[in-house]
Coordinates of C-alpha atoms in Angstrom, one line a residue:
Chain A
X547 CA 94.0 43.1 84.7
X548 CA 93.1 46.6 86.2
X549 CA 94.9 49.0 84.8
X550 CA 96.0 51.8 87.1
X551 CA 95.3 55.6 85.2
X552 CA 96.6 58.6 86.1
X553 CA 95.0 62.5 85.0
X554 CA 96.9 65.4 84.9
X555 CA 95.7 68.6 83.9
X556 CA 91.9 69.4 86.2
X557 CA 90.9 72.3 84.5
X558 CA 87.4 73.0 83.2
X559 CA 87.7 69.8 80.8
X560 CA 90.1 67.4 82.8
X561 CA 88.1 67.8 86.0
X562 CA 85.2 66.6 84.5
X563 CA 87.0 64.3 82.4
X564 CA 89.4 62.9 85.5
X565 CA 85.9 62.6 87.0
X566 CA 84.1 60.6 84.5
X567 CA 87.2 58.0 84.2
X568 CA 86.3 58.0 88.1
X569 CA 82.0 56.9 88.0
X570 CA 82.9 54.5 85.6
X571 CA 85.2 52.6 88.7
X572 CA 88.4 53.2 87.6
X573 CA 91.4 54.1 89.4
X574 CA 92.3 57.6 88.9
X575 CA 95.5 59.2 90.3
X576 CA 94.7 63.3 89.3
X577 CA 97.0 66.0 89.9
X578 CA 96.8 69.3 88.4
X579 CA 99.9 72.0 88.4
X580 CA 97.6 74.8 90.3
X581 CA 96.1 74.1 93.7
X582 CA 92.4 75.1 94.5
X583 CA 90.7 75.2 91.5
X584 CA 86.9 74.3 90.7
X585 CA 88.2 71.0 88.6
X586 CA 90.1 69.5 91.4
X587 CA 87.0 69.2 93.3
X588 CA 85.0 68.2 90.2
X589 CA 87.6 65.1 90.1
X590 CA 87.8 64.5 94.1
X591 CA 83.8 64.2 94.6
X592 CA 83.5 61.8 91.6
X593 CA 86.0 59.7 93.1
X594 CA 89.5 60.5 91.5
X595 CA 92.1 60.4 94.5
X596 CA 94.2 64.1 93.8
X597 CA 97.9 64.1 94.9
X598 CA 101.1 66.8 95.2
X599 CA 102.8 65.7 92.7
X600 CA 103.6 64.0 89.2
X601 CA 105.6 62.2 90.6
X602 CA 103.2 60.5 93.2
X603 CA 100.3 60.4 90.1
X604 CA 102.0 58.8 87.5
X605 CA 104.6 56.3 89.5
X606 CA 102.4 53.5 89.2
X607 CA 100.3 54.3 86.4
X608 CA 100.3 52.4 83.0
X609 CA 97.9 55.2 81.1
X610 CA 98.8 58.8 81.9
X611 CA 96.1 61.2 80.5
X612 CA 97.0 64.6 80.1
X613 CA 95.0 67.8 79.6
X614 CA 96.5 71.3 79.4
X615 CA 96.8 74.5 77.6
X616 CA 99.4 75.1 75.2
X617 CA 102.5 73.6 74.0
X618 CA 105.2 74.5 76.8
X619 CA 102.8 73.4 79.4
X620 CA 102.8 69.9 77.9
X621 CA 106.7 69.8 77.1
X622 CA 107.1 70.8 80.7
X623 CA 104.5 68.1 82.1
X624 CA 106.3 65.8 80.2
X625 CA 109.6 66.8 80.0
X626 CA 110.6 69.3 82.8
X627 CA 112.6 68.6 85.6
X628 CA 109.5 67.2 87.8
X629 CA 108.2 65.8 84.5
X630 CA 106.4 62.5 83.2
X631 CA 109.7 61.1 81.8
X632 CA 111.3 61.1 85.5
X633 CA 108.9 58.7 86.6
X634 CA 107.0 56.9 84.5
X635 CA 107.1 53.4 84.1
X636 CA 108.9 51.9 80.6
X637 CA 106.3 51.1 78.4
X638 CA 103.5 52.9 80.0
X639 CA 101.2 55.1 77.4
X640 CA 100.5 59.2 77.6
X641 CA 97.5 60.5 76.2
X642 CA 97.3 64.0 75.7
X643 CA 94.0 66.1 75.3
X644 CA 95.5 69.3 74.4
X645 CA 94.9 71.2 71.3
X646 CA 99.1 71.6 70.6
X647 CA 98.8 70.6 66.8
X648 CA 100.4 68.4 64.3
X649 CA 104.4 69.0 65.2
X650 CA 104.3 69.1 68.9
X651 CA 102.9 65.9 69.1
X652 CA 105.0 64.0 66.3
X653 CA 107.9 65.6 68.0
X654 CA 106.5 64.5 71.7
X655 CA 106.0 61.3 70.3
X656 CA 109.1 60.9 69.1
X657 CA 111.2 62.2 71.9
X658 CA 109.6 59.7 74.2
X659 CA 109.9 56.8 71.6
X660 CA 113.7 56.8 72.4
X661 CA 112.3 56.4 76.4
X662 CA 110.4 54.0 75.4
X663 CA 106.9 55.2 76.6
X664 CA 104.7 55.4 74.1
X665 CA 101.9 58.5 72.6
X666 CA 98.5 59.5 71.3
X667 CA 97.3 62.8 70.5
X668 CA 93.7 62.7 71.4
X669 CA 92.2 66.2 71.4
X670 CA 88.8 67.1 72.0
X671 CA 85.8 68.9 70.7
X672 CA 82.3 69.3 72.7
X673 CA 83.3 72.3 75.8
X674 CA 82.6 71.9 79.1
X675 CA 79.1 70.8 78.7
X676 CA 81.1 67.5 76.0
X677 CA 83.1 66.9 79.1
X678 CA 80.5 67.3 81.8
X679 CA 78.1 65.3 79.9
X680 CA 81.1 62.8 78.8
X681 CA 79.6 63.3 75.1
X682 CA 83.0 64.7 74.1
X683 CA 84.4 64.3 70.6
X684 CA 88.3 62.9 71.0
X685 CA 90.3 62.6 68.0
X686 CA 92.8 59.8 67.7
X687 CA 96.1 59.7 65.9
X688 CA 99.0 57.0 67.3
X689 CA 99.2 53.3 67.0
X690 CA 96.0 51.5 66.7
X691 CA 96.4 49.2 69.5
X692 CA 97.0 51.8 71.8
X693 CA 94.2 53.4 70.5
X694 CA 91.9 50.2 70.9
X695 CA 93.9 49.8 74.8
X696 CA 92.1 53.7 75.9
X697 CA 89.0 52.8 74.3
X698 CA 87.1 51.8 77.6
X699 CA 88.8 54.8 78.8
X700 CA 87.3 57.3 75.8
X701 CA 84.2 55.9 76.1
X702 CA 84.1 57.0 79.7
X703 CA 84.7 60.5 78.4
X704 CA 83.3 60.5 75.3
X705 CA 80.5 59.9 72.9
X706 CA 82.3 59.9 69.2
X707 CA 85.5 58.3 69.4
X708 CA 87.4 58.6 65.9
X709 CA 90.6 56.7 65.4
X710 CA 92.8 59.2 62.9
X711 CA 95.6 57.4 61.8
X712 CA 99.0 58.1 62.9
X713 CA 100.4 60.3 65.4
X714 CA 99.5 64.0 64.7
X715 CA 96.4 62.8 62.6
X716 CA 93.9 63.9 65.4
X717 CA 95.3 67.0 66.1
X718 CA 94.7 67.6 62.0
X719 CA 91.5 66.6 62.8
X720 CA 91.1 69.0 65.3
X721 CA 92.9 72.1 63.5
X722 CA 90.1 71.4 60.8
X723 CA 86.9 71.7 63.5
X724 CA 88.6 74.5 65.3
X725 CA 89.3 76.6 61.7
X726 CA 84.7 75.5 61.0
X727 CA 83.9 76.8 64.3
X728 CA 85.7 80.1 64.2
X729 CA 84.4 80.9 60.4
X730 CA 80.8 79.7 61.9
X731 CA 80.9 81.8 64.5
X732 CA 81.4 84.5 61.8
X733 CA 78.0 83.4 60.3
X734 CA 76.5 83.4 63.2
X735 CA 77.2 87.0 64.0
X736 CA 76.3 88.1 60.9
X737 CA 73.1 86.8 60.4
X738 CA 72.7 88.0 64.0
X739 CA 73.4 91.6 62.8
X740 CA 70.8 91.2 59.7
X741 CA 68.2 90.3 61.8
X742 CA 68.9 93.5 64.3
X743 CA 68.8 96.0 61.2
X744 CA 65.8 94.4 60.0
X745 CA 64.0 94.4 63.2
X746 CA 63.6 90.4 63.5
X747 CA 63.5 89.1 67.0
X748 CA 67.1 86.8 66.7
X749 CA 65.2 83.8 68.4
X750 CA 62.4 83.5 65.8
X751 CA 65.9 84.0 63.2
X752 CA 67.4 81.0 65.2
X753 CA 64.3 79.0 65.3
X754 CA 63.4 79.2 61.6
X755 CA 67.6 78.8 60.6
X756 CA 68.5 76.0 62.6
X757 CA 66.4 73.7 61.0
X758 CA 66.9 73.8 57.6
X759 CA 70.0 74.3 55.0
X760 CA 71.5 77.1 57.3
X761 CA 71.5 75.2 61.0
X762 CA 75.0 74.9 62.6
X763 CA 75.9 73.8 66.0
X764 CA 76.9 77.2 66.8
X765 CA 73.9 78.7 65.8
X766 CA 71.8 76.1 68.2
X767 CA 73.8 76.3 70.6
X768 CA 75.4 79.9 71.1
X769 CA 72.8 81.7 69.0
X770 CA 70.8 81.8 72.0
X771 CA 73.9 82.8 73.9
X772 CA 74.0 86.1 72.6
X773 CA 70.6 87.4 71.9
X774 CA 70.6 86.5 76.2
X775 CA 73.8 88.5 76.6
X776 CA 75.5 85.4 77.7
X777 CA 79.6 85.7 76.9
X778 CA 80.5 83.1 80.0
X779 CA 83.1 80.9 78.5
X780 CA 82.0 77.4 77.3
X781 CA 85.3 78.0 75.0
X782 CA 87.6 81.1 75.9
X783 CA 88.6 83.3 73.2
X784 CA 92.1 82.9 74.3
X785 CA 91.9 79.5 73.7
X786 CA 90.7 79.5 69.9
X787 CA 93.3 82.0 68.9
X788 CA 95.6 79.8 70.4
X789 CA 94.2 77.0 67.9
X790 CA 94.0 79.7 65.3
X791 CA 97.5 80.4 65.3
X792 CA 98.2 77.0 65.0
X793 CA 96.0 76.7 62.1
X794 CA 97.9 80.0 60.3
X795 CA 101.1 77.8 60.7
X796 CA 99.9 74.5 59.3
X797 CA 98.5 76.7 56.0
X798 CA 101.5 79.1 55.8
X799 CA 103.5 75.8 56.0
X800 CA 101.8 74.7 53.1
X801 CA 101.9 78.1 51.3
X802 CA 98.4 78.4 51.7
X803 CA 95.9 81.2 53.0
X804 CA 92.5 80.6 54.8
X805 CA 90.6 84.0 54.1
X806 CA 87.5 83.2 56.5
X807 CA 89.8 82.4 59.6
X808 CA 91.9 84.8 59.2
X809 CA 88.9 87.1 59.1
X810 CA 87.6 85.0 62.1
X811 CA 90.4 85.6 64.1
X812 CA 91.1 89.4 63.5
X813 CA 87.7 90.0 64.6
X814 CA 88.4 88.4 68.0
X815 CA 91.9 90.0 68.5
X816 CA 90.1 93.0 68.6
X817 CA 87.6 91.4 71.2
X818 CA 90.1 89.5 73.5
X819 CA 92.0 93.4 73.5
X820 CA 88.5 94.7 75.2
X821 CA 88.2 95.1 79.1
X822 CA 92.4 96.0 79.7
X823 CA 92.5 92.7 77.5
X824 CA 89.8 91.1 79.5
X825 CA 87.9 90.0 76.8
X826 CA 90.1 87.1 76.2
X827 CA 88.2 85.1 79.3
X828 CA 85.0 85.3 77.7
X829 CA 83.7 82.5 75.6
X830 CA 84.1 82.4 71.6
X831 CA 80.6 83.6 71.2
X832 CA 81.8 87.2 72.0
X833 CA 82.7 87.8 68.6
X834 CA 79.6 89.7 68.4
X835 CA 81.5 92.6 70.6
X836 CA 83.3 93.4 67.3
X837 CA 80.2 93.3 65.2
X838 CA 78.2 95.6 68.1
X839 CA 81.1 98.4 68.0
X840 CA 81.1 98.1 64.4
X841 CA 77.4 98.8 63.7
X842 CA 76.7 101.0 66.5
X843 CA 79.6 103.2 67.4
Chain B
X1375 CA 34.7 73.6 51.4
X1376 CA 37.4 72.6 49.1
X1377 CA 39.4 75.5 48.1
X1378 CA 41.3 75.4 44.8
X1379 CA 45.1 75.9 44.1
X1380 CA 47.0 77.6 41.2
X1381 CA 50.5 76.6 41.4
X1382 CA 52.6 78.9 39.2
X1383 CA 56.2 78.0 38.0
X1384 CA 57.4 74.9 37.8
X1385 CA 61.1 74.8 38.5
X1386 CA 63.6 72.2 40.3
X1387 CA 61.2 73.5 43.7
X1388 CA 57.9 74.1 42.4
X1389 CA 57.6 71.1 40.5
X1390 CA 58.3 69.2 43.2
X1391 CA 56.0 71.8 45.9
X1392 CA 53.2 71.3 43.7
X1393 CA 53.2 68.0 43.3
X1394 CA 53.3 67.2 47.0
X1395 CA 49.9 69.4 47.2
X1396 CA 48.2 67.3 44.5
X1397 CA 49.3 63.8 46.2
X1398 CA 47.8 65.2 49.3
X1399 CA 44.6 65.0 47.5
X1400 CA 44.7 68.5 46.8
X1401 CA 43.0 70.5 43.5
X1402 CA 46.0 71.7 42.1
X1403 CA 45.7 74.1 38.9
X1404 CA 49.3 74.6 37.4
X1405 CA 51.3 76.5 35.0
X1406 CA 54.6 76.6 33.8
X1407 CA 56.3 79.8 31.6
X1408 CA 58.8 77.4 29.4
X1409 CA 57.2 74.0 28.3
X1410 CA 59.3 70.7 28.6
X1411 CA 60.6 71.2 32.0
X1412 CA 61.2 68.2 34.3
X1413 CA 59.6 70.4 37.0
X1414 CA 56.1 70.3 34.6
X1415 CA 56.2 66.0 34.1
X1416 CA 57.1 66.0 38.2
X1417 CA 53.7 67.6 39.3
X1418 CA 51.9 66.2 36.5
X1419 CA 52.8 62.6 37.3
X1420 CA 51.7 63.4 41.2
X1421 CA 48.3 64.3 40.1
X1422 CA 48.7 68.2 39.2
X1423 CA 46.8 69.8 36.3
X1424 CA 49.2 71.7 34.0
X1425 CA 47.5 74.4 32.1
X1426 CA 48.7 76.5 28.9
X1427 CA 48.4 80.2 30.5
X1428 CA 47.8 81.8 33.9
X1429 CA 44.7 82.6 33.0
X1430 CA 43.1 79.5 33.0
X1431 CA 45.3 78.3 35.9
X1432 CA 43.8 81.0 38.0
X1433 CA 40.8 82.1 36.7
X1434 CA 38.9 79.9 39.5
X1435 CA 41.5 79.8 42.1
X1436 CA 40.8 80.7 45.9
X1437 CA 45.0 80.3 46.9
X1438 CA 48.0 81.2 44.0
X1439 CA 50.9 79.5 44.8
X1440 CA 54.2 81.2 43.0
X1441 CA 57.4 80.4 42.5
X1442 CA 59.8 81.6 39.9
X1443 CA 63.3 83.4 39.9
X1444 CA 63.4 87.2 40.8
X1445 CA 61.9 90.3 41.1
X1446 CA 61.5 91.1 37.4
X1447 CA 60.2 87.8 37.1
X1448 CA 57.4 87.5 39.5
X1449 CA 56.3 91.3 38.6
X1450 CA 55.8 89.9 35.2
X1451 CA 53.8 86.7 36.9
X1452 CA 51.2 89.6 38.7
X1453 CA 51.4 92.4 37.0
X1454 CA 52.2 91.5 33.3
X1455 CA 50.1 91.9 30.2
X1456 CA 48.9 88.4 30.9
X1457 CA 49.5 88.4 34.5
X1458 CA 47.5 87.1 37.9
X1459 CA 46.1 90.7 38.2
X1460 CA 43.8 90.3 34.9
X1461 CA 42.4 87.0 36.2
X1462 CA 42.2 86.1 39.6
X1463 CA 39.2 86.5 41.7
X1464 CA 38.5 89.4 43.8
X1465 CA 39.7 88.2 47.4
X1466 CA 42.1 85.4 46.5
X1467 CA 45.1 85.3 48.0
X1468 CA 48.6 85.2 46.4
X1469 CA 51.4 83.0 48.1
X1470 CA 54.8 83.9 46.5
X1471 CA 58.0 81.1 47.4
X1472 CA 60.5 83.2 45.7
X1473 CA 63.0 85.1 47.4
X1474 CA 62.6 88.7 46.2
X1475 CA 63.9 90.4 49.2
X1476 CA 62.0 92.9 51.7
X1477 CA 61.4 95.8 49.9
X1478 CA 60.0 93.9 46.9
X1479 CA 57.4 91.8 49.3
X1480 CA 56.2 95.1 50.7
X1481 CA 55.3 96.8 47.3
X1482 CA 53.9 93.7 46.0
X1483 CA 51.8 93.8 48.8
X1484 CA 50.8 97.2 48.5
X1485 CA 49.9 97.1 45.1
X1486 CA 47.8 93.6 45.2
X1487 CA 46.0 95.1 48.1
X1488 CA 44.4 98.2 46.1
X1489 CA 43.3 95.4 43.7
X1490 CA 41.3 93.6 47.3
X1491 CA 44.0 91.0 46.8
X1492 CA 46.1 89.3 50.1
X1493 CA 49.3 88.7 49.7
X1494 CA 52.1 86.5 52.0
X1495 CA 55.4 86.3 51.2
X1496 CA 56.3 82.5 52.4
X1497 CA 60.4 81.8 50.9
X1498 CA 61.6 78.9 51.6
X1499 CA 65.1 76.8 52.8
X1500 CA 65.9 73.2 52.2
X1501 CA 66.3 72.7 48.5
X1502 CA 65.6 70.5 46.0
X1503 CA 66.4 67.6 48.7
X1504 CA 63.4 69.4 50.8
X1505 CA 61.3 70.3 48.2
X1506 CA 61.0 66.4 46.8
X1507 CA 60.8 65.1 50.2
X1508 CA 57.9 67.9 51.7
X1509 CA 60.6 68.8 54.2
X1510 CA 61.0 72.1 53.1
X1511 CA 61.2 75.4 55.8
X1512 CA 58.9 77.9 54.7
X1513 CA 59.1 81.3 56.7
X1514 CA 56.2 83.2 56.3
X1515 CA 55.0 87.0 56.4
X1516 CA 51.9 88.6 56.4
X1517 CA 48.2 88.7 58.1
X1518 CA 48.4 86.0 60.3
X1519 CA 44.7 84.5 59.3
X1520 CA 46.0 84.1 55.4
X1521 CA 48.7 81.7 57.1
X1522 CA 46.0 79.7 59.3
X1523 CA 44.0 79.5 56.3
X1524 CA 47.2 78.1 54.1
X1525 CA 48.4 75.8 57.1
X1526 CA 47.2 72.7 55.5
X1527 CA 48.9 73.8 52.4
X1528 CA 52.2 74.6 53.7
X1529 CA 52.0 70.9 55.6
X1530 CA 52.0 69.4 52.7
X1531 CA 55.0 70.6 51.2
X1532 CA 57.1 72.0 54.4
X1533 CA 57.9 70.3 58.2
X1534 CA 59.1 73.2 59.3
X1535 CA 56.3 76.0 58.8
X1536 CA 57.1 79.5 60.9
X1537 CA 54.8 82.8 60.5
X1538 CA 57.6 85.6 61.2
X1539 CA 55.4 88.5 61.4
X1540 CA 53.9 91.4 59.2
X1541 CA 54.5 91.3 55.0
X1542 CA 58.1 91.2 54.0
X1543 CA 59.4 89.5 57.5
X1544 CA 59.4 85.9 55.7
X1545 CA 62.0 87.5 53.4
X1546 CA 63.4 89.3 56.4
X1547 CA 64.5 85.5 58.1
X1548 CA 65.6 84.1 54.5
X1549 CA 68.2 86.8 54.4
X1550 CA 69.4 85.6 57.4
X1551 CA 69.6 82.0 56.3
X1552 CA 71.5 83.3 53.2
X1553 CA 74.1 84.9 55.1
X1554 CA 74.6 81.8 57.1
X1555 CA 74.5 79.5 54.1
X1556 CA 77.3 81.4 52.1
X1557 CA 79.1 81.7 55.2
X1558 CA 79.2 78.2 56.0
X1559 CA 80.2 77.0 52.9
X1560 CA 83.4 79.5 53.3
X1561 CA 84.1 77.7 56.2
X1562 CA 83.7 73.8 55.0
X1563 CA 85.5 75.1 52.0
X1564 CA 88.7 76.2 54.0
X1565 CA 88.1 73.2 56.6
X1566 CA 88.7 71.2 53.6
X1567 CA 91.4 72.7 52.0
X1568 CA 93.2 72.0 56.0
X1569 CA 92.4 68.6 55.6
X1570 CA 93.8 68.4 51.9
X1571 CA 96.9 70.2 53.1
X1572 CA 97.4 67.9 56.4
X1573 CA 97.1 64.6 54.0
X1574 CA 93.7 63.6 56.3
X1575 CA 91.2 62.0 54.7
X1576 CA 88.4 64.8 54.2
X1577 CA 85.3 62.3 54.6
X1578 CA 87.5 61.3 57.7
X1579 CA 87.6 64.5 58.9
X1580 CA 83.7 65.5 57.7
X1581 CA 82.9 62.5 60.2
X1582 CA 84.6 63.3 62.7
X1583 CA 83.6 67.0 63.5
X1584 CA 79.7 67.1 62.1
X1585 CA 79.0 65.4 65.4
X1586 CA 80.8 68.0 67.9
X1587 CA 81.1 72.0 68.4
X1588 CA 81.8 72.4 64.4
X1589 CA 78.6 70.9 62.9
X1590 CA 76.3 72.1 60.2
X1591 CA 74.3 71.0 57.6
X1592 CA 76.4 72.1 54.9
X1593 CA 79.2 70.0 56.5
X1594 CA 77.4 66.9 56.8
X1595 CA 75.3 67.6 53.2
X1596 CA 77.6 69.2 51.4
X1597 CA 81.4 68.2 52.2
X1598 CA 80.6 64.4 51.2
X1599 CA 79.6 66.1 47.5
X1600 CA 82.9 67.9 47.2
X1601 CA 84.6 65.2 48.2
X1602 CA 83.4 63.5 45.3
X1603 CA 83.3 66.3 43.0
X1604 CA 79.9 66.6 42.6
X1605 CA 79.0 69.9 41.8
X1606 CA 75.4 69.1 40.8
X1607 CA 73.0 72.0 42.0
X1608 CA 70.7 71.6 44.9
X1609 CA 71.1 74.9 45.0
X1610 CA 72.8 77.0 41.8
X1611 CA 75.5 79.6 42.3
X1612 CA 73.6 82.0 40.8
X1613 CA 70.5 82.0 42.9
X1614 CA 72.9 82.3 45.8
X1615 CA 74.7 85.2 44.6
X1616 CA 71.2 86.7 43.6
X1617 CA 70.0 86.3 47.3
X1618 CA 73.4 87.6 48.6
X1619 CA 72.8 90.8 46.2
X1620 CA 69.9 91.2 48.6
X1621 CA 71.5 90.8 51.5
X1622 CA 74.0 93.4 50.9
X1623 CA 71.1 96.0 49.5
X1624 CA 69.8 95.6 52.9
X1625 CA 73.1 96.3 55.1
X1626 CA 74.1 98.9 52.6
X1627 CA 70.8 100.7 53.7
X1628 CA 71.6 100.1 57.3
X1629 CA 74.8 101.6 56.9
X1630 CA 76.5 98.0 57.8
X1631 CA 79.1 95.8 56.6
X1632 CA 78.8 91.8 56.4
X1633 CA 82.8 90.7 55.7
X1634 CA 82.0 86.9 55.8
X1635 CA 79.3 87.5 53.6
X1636 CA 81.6 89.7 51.4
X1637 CA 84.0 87.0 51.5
X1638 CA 81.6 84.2 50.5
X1639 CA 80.4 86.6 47.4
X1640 CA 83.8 87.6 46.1
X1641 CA 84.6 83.6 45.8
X1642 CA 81.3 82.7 43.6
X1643 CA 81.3 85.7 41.4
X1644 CA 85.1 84.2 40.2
X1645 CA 83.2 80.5 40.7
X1646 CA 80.1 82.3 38.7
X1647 CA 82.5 83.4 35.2
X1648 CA 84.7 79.7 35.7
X1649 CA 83.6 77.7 32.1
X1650 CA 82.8 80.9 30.0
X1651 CA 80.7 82.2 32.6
X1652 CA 78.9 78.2 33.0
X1653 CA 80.1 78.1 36.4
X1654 CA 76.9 79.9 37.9
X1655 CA 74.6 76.8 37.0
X1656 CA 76.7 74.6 39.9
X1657 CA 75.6 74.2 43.3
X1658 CA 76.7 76.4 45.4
X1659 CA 79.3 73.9 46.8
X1660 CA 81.2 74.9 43.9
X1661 CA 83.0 77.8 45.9
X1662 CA 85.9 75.3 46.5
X1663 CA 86.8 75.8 42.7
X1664 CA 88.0 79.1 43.9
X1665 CA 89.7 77.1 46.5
X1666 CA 91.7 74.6 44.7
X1667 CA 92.3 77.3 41.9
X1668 CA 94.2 79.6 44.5
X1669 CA 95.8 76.8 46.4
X1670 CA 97.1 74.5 43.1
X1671 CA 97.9 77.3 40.5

């Protein structure tokens, strides 16, 4: 049987992801909430057919992926008054993307148990070159047959597909490699500053560090980034302090403080306040604003 | 012509370093301050030549390799009463592995060469792990024909072998990898305290994100020892917080501030007194006792 999958949400990830679903010969219905954007073409030329409506995208469908931003743009994909739940068949599956964190998605799940549709939380690590590539990370949490159902699906997305236990469990998952990346990119600008004051070309820094007991991704991959002056977004600042604050909750929650994120994400408030509150486009990497008005005022 | 090697100090590293010289068929002289140390049997087993004083390790060497602790410490090694200085030949060439910090590589260097003797400062990054295994990084500073000429040295005990420039810049780049290290071990720290918090499984979520946008070697070496409370040294707290001492001397004189790193050092100077003051001889991994202590009073 051919199962009929529908994508909503073409932004910098979906479109790629819609589009990667697409090359591999499935069916994709794709919508996304804003017209015109870069992702809806992505989808289109890889073969992903993009309609008006979700009501036209998800009638048919028995998967619905979804990809969005924060937690009232997946409430209202799901349940607004052009919505999922309007039109979905009964005992289809959603599979959201989104970084929205541990109780949004038990409480989505729940909420559409009683519809009887059922729910994974799947978010994603990797950026836009993860979802170009389709060498994303996705992060399971749900039933595990639904989770072995999607997994020709994540496979067409992704390269390391981790099954997370219950509902909620990938977003955990996630919270976890969100709170590593924003303390790394903390190392990383800091051992970007030491080299400066000690007159080290960065590269030859990056070359030696990577290898050995100091390498990180970031430092790989965004290292070069910044000694090139490069702040384009492979992950917006506005997004991470989204995660961030999501991350604060889970630990104040559990009366508990994380000293290196929350030094991690003061340091890029102050960015995403730069440019009339500009900076909040650029990509995570622009920590190093802070660290640059900092050391040479 | 066969040159001959002194290797001086025999610790966790140099035992191992020297060893890996002799197997390569290499004439290694050696000598260790404090008898009985599993670094001495180590490089005697792998065909090393342990002498009873630096004299008669050096008296006929062409390279002398050093590694030891600190500043005081390798002073004493070539400057003491029965130090390298009294011996070594006129010409020979010193190679110190210790991390001493800039400013100590550059009077070393200046001193030796009044004396007509060449100096490189060559610290290194991997461990013991890298040190047993000859995968160690070894940055090195200093004329660029005294590294040529030790190339086949460095080979055998280092895969990663990077000349950074003039005297002192080898200890220039380790300060960088420091930074990064103690960084990163804030952040797997507090990525697992989310995990514990969360009820995910921490080698669950260690899997998971090494592979994507969160990776680093401390995550993928280190987390899996925490997670089963191994806080055996590969690398002790108090080496790291010597290094970090460094770091800071350096930013101070730069008129900069490192808060990650600050962070990183507050956390193992409380780990460093834990145990009647016992808790500096753990790895450095050992930062998530200050963890757990602030978390489950």
């Amino acid at each position: 049987m051919t199962e009929k999958l529908a994508f909503l949400g073409l932004g910098l990830m979906g479109g790629f992801m819609a589009g990667n679903l697409a090359k591999k010969g499935f069916t994709v219905n794709a919508w996304n909430r804003t017209p015109n954007r870069p992702g809806i073409t992505v989808a289109q030329e890889a073969g992903a057919k993009v309609l008006p409506s979700i009501e036209t995208a998800v009638i048919d469908a028995d998967i619905i992926f979804t990809c969005v931003g924060d937690v009232p743009d997946i409430n209202d994909v799901i349940f607004g008054k052009n919505g999922i739940i309007n039109y979905a068949k009964e005992g289809s599956l959603i599979v959201d993307f989104s970084t929205i964190g541990t109780d949004a998605a038990r409480d989505i799940s729940s909420q559409l148990e009683t519809k009887n549709i059922r729910f994974l939380d799947a978010p994603i690590s990797g950026g836009d070159i993860g979802a170009k590539q389709g060498t994303l990370t996705i992060m399971v949490g749900g039933e595990k047959k639904d989770f072995d159902q999607c997994l020709p699906y994540f496979n067409a997305m992704g390269k390391t597909i981790i099954y997370c236990g219950s509902v909620g469990n990938g977003q955990a998952v996630k919270m976890c490699n969100q709170a590593l990346c924003a303390v790394h990119m903390v190392a990383l600008c800091e051992a970007l500053m030491m080299a400066e004051k000690q007159n080290i070309d960065p590269n030859l820094m990056i070359e030696v560090c990577r290898t050995g007991a100091a390498g990180s991704w970031a430092l790989t991959n965004l290292g070069p980034k910044i000694v090139a002056s490069d702040l384009q977004p492979g992950f917006a600042v506005k997004h991470l302090l989204k995660d961030l604050r999501l991350v604060q909750e889970i630990m104040a929650n559990a009366n508990s403080e994380l000293p290196g994120v929350t030094l991690a994400e003061d340091f890029l408030k102050i960015v995403s306040n730069l440019d009339q509150g500009e900076g909040k486009e650029q990509g995570t990497q622009a920590m190093i604003r802070y660290y640059n008005q900092q050391n040479n005022p």
